[in-house]
Amino acid sequence: MAQGSPLSAIARAAASGAYAPYSRFRVGAAVEAGGKIYTGCNVENASYGLAICAERVAIFAAIADGARLIDAIAVACIDAPPAGPASGLMPCGACRQVMAEFADAALPVYVDGVGKFTLSELFPLPFILPSADH
Ligand code: THU
């Protein structure tokens, strides 16, 4: 199992804070931005569509603290079956689009149990509004 960067260990620890009574699938994320570390976990809701992923919770915590560019992110799905496919460990498409809002194409994405990717490998053609002013 790939351990990834030290950020992956922080993501694994953050997963223990997940509120996932419906999926029973706890996810943690850790973001490095401006020399600080921000963590997140998935938070579900009885109205299922309102669930938010761990990655977005961590990214939004960084943004709320004033960051506008994230330097690295790690994600850890601690309840995924140990011998399951890598696809069950990858960040979802919505989170990849949110990463693209606040990161360069070279953003390192550490996926626990899979390996290290760049954002452009995971999400080569993001939607970016030309008027975006960070
Ligand atoms: N989940 C994440 O937190 N991140 C992802 O990238 C994929 C899915 C969460 C959402 C939901 O709470 C649970 O995992 C099952 O989909």
mmCIF file of N, CA and C and ligand atoms in Angstrom, residues 20 23 25 27 42 44 51-55 90-92 95, ligand 1:
data_model
loop_
_atom_site.group_PDB
_atom_site.id
_atom_site.type_symbol
_atom_site.label_atom_id
_atom_site.label_comp_id
_atom_site.label_asym_id
_atom_site.label_seq_id
_atom_site.Cartn_x
_atom_site.Cartn_y
_atom_site.Cartn_z
ATOM 1 N N ALA A 20 -20.322 9.898 8.390
ATOM 2 C CA ALA A 20 -20.722 9.088 7.236
ATOM 3 C C ALA A 20 -21.639 7.945 7.650
ATOM 4 N N SER A 23 -23.206 6.097 4.148
ATOM 5 C CA SER A 23 -22.329 5.289 3.277
ATOM 6 C C SER A 23 -21.394 4.392 4.082
ATOM 7 N N PHE A 25 -18.536 5.112 4.688
ATOM 8 C CA PHE A 25 -17.306 5.218 3.897
ATOM 9 C C PHE A 25 -16.616 6.510 4.320
ATOM 10 N N VAL A 27 -13.775 9.287 4.655
ATOM 11 C CA VAL A 27 -12.721 9.844 3.812
ATOM 12 C C VAL A 27 -12.090 11.021 4.554
ATOM 13 N N ASN A 42 -15.404 13.803 5.043
ATOM 14 C CA ASN A 42 -16.726 13.878 4.422
ATOM 15 C C ASN A 42 -17.802 14.050 5.486
ATOM 16 N N GLU A 44 -21.962 13.833 5.661
ATOM 17 C CA GLU A 44 -23.174 13.424 4.942
ATOM 18 C C GLU A 44 -24.413 14.041 5.576
ATOM 19 N N ALA A 51 -24.426 15.784 0.900
ATOM 20 C CA ALA A 51 -23.119 15.339 1.404
ATOM 21 C C ALA A 51 -22.007 16.141 0.743
ATOM 22 N N ILE A 52 -20.959 16.380 1.509
ATOM 23 C CA ILE A 52 -19.787 17.051 0.933
ATOM 24 C C ILE A 52 -18.565 16.177 1.166
ATOM 25 N N CYS A 53 -17.709 16.147 0.161
ATOM 26 C CA CYS A 53 -16.514 15.306 0.216
ATOM 27 C C CYS A 53 -15.433 15.917 1.100
ATOM 28 N N ALA A 54 -14.567 15.043 1.578
ATOM 29 C CA ALA A 54 -13.455 15.442 2.435
ATOM 30 C C ALA A 54 -12.547 16.472 1.755
ATOM 31 N N GLU A 55 -12.286 16.269 0.475
ATOM 32 C CA GLU A 55 -11.362 17.165 -0.237
ATOM 33 C C GLU A 55 -11.882 18.588 -0.244
ATOM 34 N N MET A 90 -10.012 7.045 -5.486
ATOM 35 C CA MET A 90 -9.670 8.278 -6.207
ATOM 36 C C MET A 90 -10.605 9.438 -5.847
ATOM 37 N N PRO A 91 -10.123 10.674 -5.952
ATOM 38 C CA PRO A 91 -11.001 11.830 -5.726
ATOM 39 C C PRO A 91 -12.084 11.928 -6.804
ATOM 40 N N CYS A 92 -13.279 12.330 -6.412
ATOM 41 C CA CYS A 92 -14.383 12.412 -7.380
ATOM 42 C C CYS A 92 -14.174 13.590 -8.330
ATOM 43 N N CYS A 95 -14.633 17.194 -6.954
ATOM 44 C CA CYS A 95 -13.485 17.671 -6.167
ATOM 45 C C CYS A 95 -12.312 18.028 -7.073
HETATM 46 N N1 THU B 1 -16.350 10.973 -0.864
HETATM 47 C C1 THU B 1 -15.360 11.854 -0.531
HETATM 48 O O1 THU B 1 -15.319 12.362 0.593
HETATM 49 N N2 THU B 1 -14.441 12.166 -1.468
HETATM 50 C C2 THU B 1 -14.418 11.657 -2.739
HETATM 51 O O2 THU B 1 -13.601 12.077 -3.554
HETATM 52 C C3 THU B 1 -15.351 10.593 -3.116
HETATM 53 C C4 THU B 1 -16.461 10.354 -2.167
HETATM 54 C C5 THU B 1 -17.378 10.652 0.130
HETATM 55 C C6 THU B 1 -18.751 11.186 -0.202
HETATM 56 C C7 THU B 1 -19.652 10.246 0.570
HETATM 57 O O3 THU B 1 -19.779 10.729 1.889
HETATM 58 C C8 THU B 1 -18.862 8.937 0.607
HETATM 59 O O4 THU B 1 -17.522 9.259 0.247
HETATM 60 C C9 THU B 1 -19.385 7.867 -0.343
HETATM 61 O O5 THU B 1 -19.508 8.358 -1.616
#
